[in-house]
PDB file of C-alpha atoms and ligand atoms in Angstrom:
ATOM      1  CA  MET Y   1      54.971 185.113 141.655  1.00 57.00           C
ATOM      2  CA  HIS Y   2      55.109 182.989 138.568  1.00 69.00           C
ATOM      3  CA  SER Y   3      58.265 181.237 139.633  1.00 80.00           C
ATOM      4  CA  LEU Y   4      56.848 180.590 143.113  1.00 80.00           C
ATOM      5  CA  PHE Y   5      53.790 178.854 141.650  1.00 80.00           C
ATOM      6  CA  THR Y   6      55.979 176.874 139.321  1.00 82.00           C
ATOM      7  CA  ARG Y   7      58.102 175.811 142.206  1.00 83.00           C
ATOM      8  CA  ILE Y   8      55.103 174.762 144.351  1.00 83.00           C
ATOM      9  CA  ASN Y   9      53.810 172.860 141.363  1.00 83.00           C
ATOM     10  CA  ASN Y  10      57.072 171.091 140.853  1.00 83.00           C
ATOM     11  CA  VAL Y  11      57.381 170.237 144.524  1.00 82.00           C
ATOM     12  CA  SER Y  12      53.872 168.821 144.716  1.00 84.00           C
ATOM     13  CA  ALA Y  13      54.397 166.832 141.522  1.00 85.00           C
ATOM     14  CA  LEU Y  14      57.576 165.445 143.039  1.00 84.00           C
ATOM     15  CA  LEU Y  15      55.773 164.632 146.301  1.00 85.00           C
ATOM     16  CA  SER Y  16      52.944 162.827 144.593  1.00 85.00           C
ATOM     17  CA  SER Y  17      55.295 160.769 142.489  1.00 85.00           C
ATOM     18  CA  CYS Y  18      57.209 159.917 145.681  1.00 86.00           C
ATOM     19  CA  VAL Y  19      53.974 158.801 147.325  1.00 86.00           C
ATOM     20  CA  MET Y  20      53.057 156.771 144.249  1.00 86.00           C
ATOM     21  CA  SER Y  21      56.430 155.051 144.258  1.00 87.00           C
ATOM     22  CA  LEU Y  22      56.053 154.301 147.949  1.00 86.00           C
ATOM     23  CA  VAL Y  23      52.619 152.770 147.427  1.00 84.00           C
ATOM     24  CA  ILE Y  24      53.939 150.633 144.595  1.00 86.00           C
ATOM     25  CA  ALA Y  25      56.990 149.595 146.628  1.00 84.00           C
ATOM     26  CA  ILE Y  26      54.838 148.592 149.611  1.00 82.00           C
ATOM     27  CA  THR Y  27      52.444 146.653 147.402  1.00 82.00           C
ATOM     28  CA  LEU Y  28      55.320 144.823 145.728  1.00 84.00           C
ATOM     29  CA  ALA Y  29      57.020 144.104 149.047  1.00 81.00           C
ATOM     30  CA  SER Y  30      53.777 142.684 150.368  1.00 78.00           C
ATOM     31  CA  LEU Y  31      53.260 140.467 147.300  1.00 80.00           C
ATOM     32  CA  LEU Y  32      56.891 139.364 147.416  1.00 80.00           C
ATOM     33  CA  GLN Y  33      56.647 138.461 151.080  1.00 77.00           C
ATOM     34  CA  GLU Y  34      53.553 136.415 150.342  1.00 76.00           C
ATOM     35  CA  ALA Y  35      55.261 134.658 147.428  1.00 75.00           C
ATOM     36  CA  ILE Y  36      58.280 133.751 149.549  1.00 77.00           C
ATOM     37  CA  PHE Y  37      56.379 132.961 152.734  1.00 73.00           C
ATOM     38  CA  PRO Y  38      52.915 131.862 151.690  1.00 73.00           C
ATOM     39  CA  PRO Y  39      50.633 132.102 154.725  1.00 80.00           C
ATOM     40  CA  GLN Y  40      49.799 128.671 156.110  1.00 86.00           C
ATOM     41  CA  VAL Y  41      46.404 128.657 157.710  1.00 93.00           C
ATOM     42  CA  ASP Y  42      44.393 125.727 158.809  1.00 92.00           C
ATOM     43  CA  GLY Y  43      41.292 124.885 160.672  1.00 96.00           C
ATOM     44  CA  GLN Y  44      38.561 122.360 161.155  1.00 97.00           C
ATOM     45  CA  ILE Y  45      34.804 122.324 160.786  1.00 98.00           C
ATOM     46  CA  SER Y  46      32.678 119.641 162.370  1.00 97.00           C
ATOM     47  CA  MET Y  47      29.017 119.174 161.660  1.00 96.00           C
ATOM     48  CA  ARG Y  48      26.880 116.059 161.628  1.00 94.00           C
ATOM     49  CA  ALA Y  49      24.125 117.091 159.240  1.00 92.00           C
ATOM     50  CA  THR Y  50      22.191 120.066 157.918  1.00 91.00           C
ATOM     51  CA  MET Y  51      18.752 119.869 159.528  1.00 90.00           C
ATOM     52  CA  VAL Y  52      15.914 120.929 157.253  1.00 87.00           C
ATOM     53  CA  TYR Y  53      12.673 122.160 158.810  1.00 84.00           C
ATOM     54  CA  GLN Y  54       9.659 124.040 157.584  1.00 82.00           C
ATOM     55  CA  ALA Y  55      10.175 127.497 159.023  1.00 81.00           C
ATOM     56  CA  LYS Y  56       9.388 131.118 158.402  1.00 80.00           C
ATOM     57  CA  ALA Y  57      12.205 133.325 157.264  1.00 75.00           C
ATOM     58  CA  TYR Y  58      12.491 136.846 158.625  1.00 76.00           C
ATOM     59  CA  ARG Y  59       9.726 139.067 157.192  1.00 77.00           C
ATOM     60  CA  GLN Y  60       8.153 136.229 155.228  1.00 77.00           C
ATOM     61  CA  LYS Y  61       4.570 135.107 155.555  1.00 80.00           C
ATOM     62  CA  ARG Y  62       4.835 131.571 154.329  1.00 79.00           C
ATOM     63  CA  LYS Y  63       6.821 128.740 155.729  1.00 80.00           C
ATOM     64  CA  GLN Y  64       9.454 127.155 153.584  1.00 80.00           C
ATOM     65  CA  GLU Y  65      12.189 124.618 153.960  1.00 82.00           C
ATOM     66  CA  MET Y  66      15.167 126.103 155.714  1.00 87.00           C
ATOM     67  CA  GLY Y  67      18.483 124.629 156.722  1.00 90.00           C
ATOM     68  CA  PHE Y  68      19.764 124.789 160.278  1.00 92.00           C
ATOM     69  CA  LEU Y  69      23.350 124.208 161.217  1.00 95.00           C
ATOM     70  CA  ASN Y  70      24.950 123.271 164.463  1.00 96.00           C
ATOM     71  CA  PHE Y  71      28.682 123.268 164.078  1.00 98.00           C
ATOM     72  CA  ASN Y  72      32.006 123.529 165.819  1.00 98.00           C
ATOM     73  CA  MET Y  73      34.803 125.315 164.095  1.00 98.00           C
ATOM     74  CA  THR Y  74      38.395 126.102 164.913  1.00 97.00           C
ATOM     75  CA  ALA Y  75      40.901 128.015 162.842  1.00 97.00           C
ATOM     76  CA  ASP Y  76      44.140 129.816 163.379  1.00 96.00           C
ATOM     77  CA  LEU Y  77      44.300 132.823 161.109  1.00 96.00           C
ATOM     78  CA  SER Y  78      47.212 134.541 162.824  1.00 94.00           C
ATOM     79  CA  PRO Y  79      49.667 133.726 159.980  1.00 92.00           C
ATOM     80  CA  LEU Y  80      47.570 136.078 157.846  1.00 93.00           C
ATOM     81  CA  PHE Y  81      48.419 139.032 160.047  1.00 93.00           C
ATOM     82  CA  THR Y  82      51.469 140.808 158.706  1.00 88.00           C
ATOM     83  CA  TRP Y  83      52.526 144.460 158.765  1.00 86.00           C
ATOM     84  CA  ASN Y  84      50.249 144.996 155.776  1.00 88.00           C
ATOM     85  CA  THR Y  85      47.064 143.370 157.110  1.00 92.00           C
ATOM     86  CA  LYS Y  86      44.289 145.783 157.923  1.00 95.00           C
ATOM     87  CA  GLN Y  87      41.561 143.259 158.592  1.00 96.00           C
ATOM     88  CA  LEU Y  88      40.177 139.883 157.639  1.00 96.00           C
ATOM     89  CA  PHE Y  89      36.675 139.044 156.618  1.00 97.00           C
ATOM     90  CA  VAL Y  90      36.035 135.399 157.454  1.00 97.00           C
ATOM     91  CA  SER Y  91      32.984 133.522 156.236  1.00 98.00           C
ATOM     92  CA  LEU Y  92      31.496 130.068 156.279  1.00 98.00           C
ATOM     93  CA  GLU Y  93      29.905 129.282 152.943  1.00 97.00           C
ATOM     94  CA  ALA Y  94      27.602 126.438 152.025  1.00 95.00           C
ATOM     95  CA  GLU Y  95      27.927 124.969 148.559  1.00 93.00           C
ATOM     96  CA  TYR Y  96      25.267 122.618 147.280  1.00 89.00           C
ATOM     97  CA  GLU Y  97      23.439 121.611 144.159  1.00 82.00           C
ATOM     98  CA  ASN Y  98      19.786 122.564 144.106  1.00 78.00           C
ATOM     99  CA  ILE Y  99      16.792 120.754 142.628  1.00 74.00           C
ATOM    100  CA  LYS Y 100      17.515 122.229 139.200  1.00 75.00           C
ATOM    101  CA  GLY Y 101      21.117 121.056 139.193  1.00 76.00           C
ATOM    102  CA  VAL Y 102      22.461 124.554 139.783  1.00 80.00           C
ATOM    103  CA  ASN Y 103      25.372 124.939 142.181  1.00 84.00           C
ATOM    104  CA  ASN Y 104      24.607 127.488 144.848  1.00 87.00           C
ATOM    105  CA  THR Y 105      26.938 129.183 147.289  1.00 92.00           C
ATOM    106  CA  ILE Y 106      25.556 130.982 150.285  1.00 93.00           C
ATOM    107  CA  VAL Y 107      27.239 132.741 153.203  1.00 96.00           C
ATOM    108  CA  LEU Y 108      25.846 131.461 156.498  1.00 97.00           C
ATOM    109  CA  TRP Y 109      28.208 132.842 159.094  1.00 97.00           C
ATOM    110  CA  ASP Y 110      30.850 135.534 159.107  1.00 97.00           C
ATOM    111  CA  ARG Y 111      33.193 137.496 161.290  1.00 97.00           C
ATOM    112  CA  ILE Y 112      35.514 140.443 160.904  1.00 97.00           C
ATOM    113  CA  VAL Y 113      38.911 140.061 162.545  1.00 97.00           C
ATOM    114  CA  ARG Y 114      40.811 143.279 163.099  1.00 96.00           C
ATOM    115  CA  ARG Y 115      43.513 142.276 165.551  1.00 94.00           C
ATOM    116  CA  PRO Y 116      45.933 139.334 165.564  1.00 93.00           C
ATOM    117  CA  GLU Y 117      44.810 138.625 169.146  1.00 94.00           C
ATOM    118  CA  ASP Y 118      41.404 137.725 167.724  1.00 95.00           C
ATOM    119  CA  ALA Y 119      42.750 135.583 164.903  1.00 95.00           C
ATOM    120  CA  LYS Y 120      41.936 132.281 166.564  1.00 95.00           C
ATOM    121  CA  VAL Y 121      38.424 131.145 165.722  1.00 96.00           C
ATOM    122  CA  ASN Y 122      36.910 128.717 168.173  1.00 97.00           C
ATOM    123  CA  VAL Y 123      33.161 128.355 168.023  1.00 96.00           C
ATOM    124  CA  VAL Y 124      31.231 125.564 169.692  1.00 97.00           C
ATOM    125  CA  GLY Y 125      27.603 124.704 169.007  1.00 97.00           C
ATOM    126  CA  ALA Y 126      27.313 127.608 166.569  1.00 97.00           C
ATOM    127  CA  ARG Y 127      24.299 128.198 164.369  1.00 96.00           C
ATOM    128  CA  ASN Y 128      23.987 129.876 161.014  1.00 95.00           C
ATOM    129  CA  LYS Y 129      23.742 133.665 161.384  1.00 95.00           C
ATOM    130  CA  TYR Y 130      21.975 134.035 158.046  1.00 93.00           C
ATOM    131  CA  ALA Y 131      18.971 132.130 156.746  1.00 90.00           C
ATOM    132  CA  PHE Y 132      19.803 129.036 154.759  1.00 90.00           C
ATOM    133  CA  LYS Y 133      17.082 128.765 152.151  1.00 85.00           C
ATOM    134  CA  GLU Y 134      16.646 128.477 148.453  1.00 78.00           C
ATOM    135  CA  VAL Y 135      16.198 131.705 146.576  1.00 70.00           C
ATOM    136  CA  GLY Y 136      12.677 132.350 145.357  1.00 61.00           C
ATOM    137  CA  GLY Y 137      11.085 130.984 148.516  1.00 56.00           C
ATOM    138  CA  LYS Y 138      10.540 127.500 147.120  1.00 59.00           C
ATOM    139  CA  GLY Y 139      12.424 125.654 149.812  1.00 58.00           C
ATOM    140  CA  PHE Y 140      14.990 123.041 149.103  1.00 67.00           C
ATOM    141  CA  GLY Y 141      12.449 120.480 148.014  1.00 55.00           C
ATOM    142  CA  LYS Y 142      13.262 116.850 147.630  1.00 55.00           C
ATOM    143  CA  GLY Y 143      16.142 117.878 145.373  1.00 51.00           C
ATOM    144  CA  VAL Y 144      18.317 118.400 148.362  1.00 60.00           C
ATOM    145  CA  ALA Y 145      18.688 114.719 148.971  1.00 57.00           C
ATOM    146  CA  GLY Y 146      22.384 115.194 148.230  1.00 74.00           C
ATOM    147  CA  ASN Y 147      25.086 116.713 150.311  1.00 86.00           C
ATOM    148  CA  ALA Y 148      26.442 120.121 151.023  1.00 90.00           C
ATOM    149  CA  SER Y 149      30.004 121.287 151.486  1.00 94.00           C
ATOM    150  CA  TYR Y 150      30.956 123.939 153.982  1.00 97.00           C
ATOM    151  CA  ALA Y 151      34.014 126.057 153.370  1.00 98.00           C
ATOM    152  CA  LEU Y 152      35.678 128.532 155.678  1.00 98.00           C
ATOM    153  CA  LYS Y 153      37.070 131.331 153.533  1.00 97.00           C
ATOM    154  CA  TYR Y 154      38.896 134.555 154.132  1.00 96.00           C
ATOM    155  CA  ASN Y 155      39.186 137.861 152.418  1.00 95.00           C
ATOM    156  CA  LEU Y 156      42.275 139.799 153.447  1.00 94.00           C
ATOM    157  CA  MET Y 157      42.136 143.565 153.281  1.00 95.00           C
ATOM    158  CA  PRO Y 158      45.639 145.028 153.242  1.00 92.00           C
ATOM    159  CA  TYR Y 159      46.564 148.597 154.144  1.00 91.00           C
ATOM    160  CA  MET Y 160      47.947 148.878 150.638  1.00 84.00           C
ATOM    161  CA  GLY Y 161      47.620 146.648 147.630  1.00 83.00           C
ATOM    162  CA  VAL Y 162      45.014 144.232 146.410  1.00 84.00           C
ATOM    163  CA  LEU Y 163      42.375 142.222 148.263  1.00 90.00           C
ATOM    164  CA  ARG Y 164      43.276 138.575 148.649  1.00 88.00           C
ATOM    165  CA  TYR Y 165      41.051 135.571 149.000  1.00 91.00           C
ATOM    166  CA  GLY Y 166      41.716 132.135 150.312  1.00 93.00           C
ATOM    167  CA  GLU Y 167      40.192 129.037 151.791  1.00 95.00           C
ATOM    168  CA  VAL Y 168      41.115 127.845 155.263  1.00 96.00           C
ATOM    169  CA  THR Y 169      39.364 124.505 155.369  1.00 97.00           C
ATOM    170  CA  ARG Y 170      36.299 122.685 154.120  1.00 97.00           C
ATOM    171  CA  LEU Y 171      33.982 119.904 155.158  1.00 97.00           C
ATOM    172  CA  SER Y 172      32.413 117.941 152.310  1.00 95.00           C
ATOM    173  CA  ASN Y 173      29.555 115.464 152.046  1.00 92.00           C
ATOM    174  CA  VAL Y 174      27.445 116.821 154.886  1.00 93.00           C
ATOM    175  CA  PRO Y 175      24.016 115.240 154.400  1.00 89.00           C
ATOM    176  CA  PHE Y 176      20.719 117.124 154.582  1.00 88.00           C
ATOM    177  CA  GLU Y 177      18.276 115.663 157.075  1.00 86.00           C
ATOM    178  CA  VAL Y 178      14.693 116.612 156.361  1.00 82.00           C
ATOM    179  CA  ARG Y 179      12.660 116.712 159.582  1.00 80.00           C
ATOM    180  CA  GLU Y 180       8.962 116.981 160.276  1.00 74.00           C
ATOM    181  CA  GLU Y 181       7.514 120.332 161.265  1.00 62.00           C
ATOM    182  CA  LEU Y 182       8.206 121.386 164.821  1.00 55.00           C
TER     183      LEU Y 182
HETATM  184  C1  NAG X 201      30.996 120.309 169.361  1.00 79.19           C
HETATM  185  O1  NAG X 201      31.750 120.292 170.548  1.00 79.19           O
HETATM  186  C2  NAG X 201      31.005 119.870 171.676  1.00 79.19           C
HETATM  187  C3  NAG X 201      31.859 120.054 172.913  1.00 79.19           C
HETATM  188  O2  NAG X 201      33.159 119.599 172.697  1.00 79.19           O
HETATM  189  C4  NAG X 201      30.569 118.421 171.468  1.00 79.19           C
HETATM  190  O3  NAG X 201      29.796 117.984 172.565  1.00 79.19           O
HETATM  191  C5  NAG X 201      29.745 118.344 170.191  1.00 79.19           C
HETATM  192  O4  NAG X 201      29.401 116.996 169.920  1.00 79.19           O
HETATM  193  C6  NAG X 201      30.512 118.903 169.022  1.00 79.19           C
HETATM  194  N1  NAG X 201      29.618 118.978 167.861  1.00 79.19           N
HETATM  195  C7  NAG X 201      29.982 118.559 166.660  1.00 79.19           C
HETATM  196  C8  NAG X 201      28.977 118.711 165.585  1.00 79.19           C
HETATM  197  O5  NAG X 201      31.083 118.095 166.429  1.00 79.19           O
HETATM  198  C1  NAG X 202      28.238 121.472 140.522  1.00 79.19           C
HETATM  199  O1  NAG X 202      29.338 121.034 141.282  1.00 79.19           O
HETATM  200  C2  NAG X 202      29.632 119.648 141.127  1.00 79.19           C
HETATM  201  C3  NAG X 202      30.716 119.278 142.095  1.00 79.19           C
HETATM  202  O2  NAG X 202      31.695 120.228 142.201  1.00 79.19           O
HETATM  203  C4  NAG X 202      30.030 119.418 139.663  1.00 79.19           C
HETATM  204  O3  NAG X 202      30.314 118.041 139.468  1.00 79.19           O
HETATM  205  C5  NAG X 202      28.884 119.850 138.762  1.00 79.19           C
HETATM  206  O4  NAG X 202      29.251 119.711 137.417  1.00 79.19           O
HETATM  207  C6  NAG X 202      28.491 121.276 139.047  1.00 79.19           C
HETATM  208  N1  NAG X 202      27.292 121.620 138.290  1.00 79.19           N
HETATM  209  C7  NAG X 202      27.143 122.737 137.600  1.00 79.19           C
HETATM  210  C8  NAG X 202      25.844 122.931 136.922  1.00 79.19           C
HETATM  211  O5  NAG X 202      28.030 123.595 137.546  1.00 79.19           O
HETATM  212  C1  NAG X 203      26.764 112.139 150.588  1.00 79.19           C
HETATM  213  O1  NAG X 203      27.850 111.833 151.442  1.00 79.19           O
HETATM  214  C2  NAG X 203      27.820 110.506 151.933  1.00 79.19           C
HETATM  215  C3  NAG X 203      28.894 110.383 152.989  1.00 79.19           C
HETATM  216  O2  NAG X 203      30.137 110.714 152.498  1.00 79.19           O
HETATM  217  C4  NAG X 203      27.992 109.558 150.763  1.00 79.19           C
HETATM  218  O3  NAG X 203      27.961 108.225 151.227  1.00 79.19           O
HETATM  219  C5  NAG X 203      26.851 109.778 149.784  1.00 79.19           C
HETATM  220  O4  NAG X 203      27.039 108.980 148.626  1.00 79.19           O
HETATM  221  C6  NAG X 203      26.766 111.225 149.352  1.00 79.19           C
HETATM  222  N1  NAG X 203      25.547 111.434 148.594  1.00 79.19           N
HETATM  223  C7  NAG X 203      25.485 112.163 147.497  1.00 79.19           C
HETATM  224  C8  NAG X 203      24.155 112.274 146.849  1.00 79.19           C
HETATM  225  O5  NAG X 203      26.472 112.757 147.058  1.00 79.19           O
END
C-alpha cells in the first residue's frame, strides 16, 4: 500500500513539474516570437470634433455637459493573432486635460475580438458607446477649450503567459465644440 501511494505521489509530482515546464516553455516561446517578430498593427481614426451638448446621462436627473463623437475608424489587428492569442480587447480612449489641469483618460468605445476573421475593424459614423463626461457630474466647463486625443489600444489575452498592451493608432488635437442645448 505504502509503496503504491508513494509511487502515485511521485508520478503526480513528475506530471505537475512537466506541466509547469510546458507552461514556461510556451510562455517563453511566445515572448521570443514577439521579440523576433514584433506585431505590426496599424489603423486610422478620423473625427472632426468632439461635440459638447448639455445632456442627461443615464440614470441622472440633471443635465450636464457631455461629449459626443462621430468617427470613422479602420484597423487591421490580424498580425496580433498567433497560435497563442486567445482574444483581444480593443478600446478607443479619450485623453484630455480637464478644467483643473488633470489629465483624464476615459474609454468610449470597445470591442472584443475572438477570431482572426474579425480582426479588421472598420466602423463608419460610429458614436461613443459610453458616456463622455467629467467625473463628479460637473460637466466639462469652459476648461475644455483645449483638445482631446483619441487612441485605439489593445489588450492581448494569450492562452498562456502575460497580458500585453499596445497602441494601434492615435488622433491628436481634436477640438471640443461646445454647442447650444438641443
Ligand atoms: C466617415 O466616412 C463617411 C463615408 O465614407 C464620410 O462621409 C464621413 O465624412 C467620414 N467622417 C469622418 C469624420 O471622417
Ligand atoms: C497632461 O498631459 C500633457 C500632454 O501630454 C502634459 O504636457 C501635462 O504635463 C500633463 N499634465 C499633468 C498634470 O500630468
Ligand atoms: C488644438 O489643436 C489645434 C489644431 O491642431 C491647434 O491649432 C490648437 O493650438 C490646439 N489647441 C490647444 C489648446 O492645444
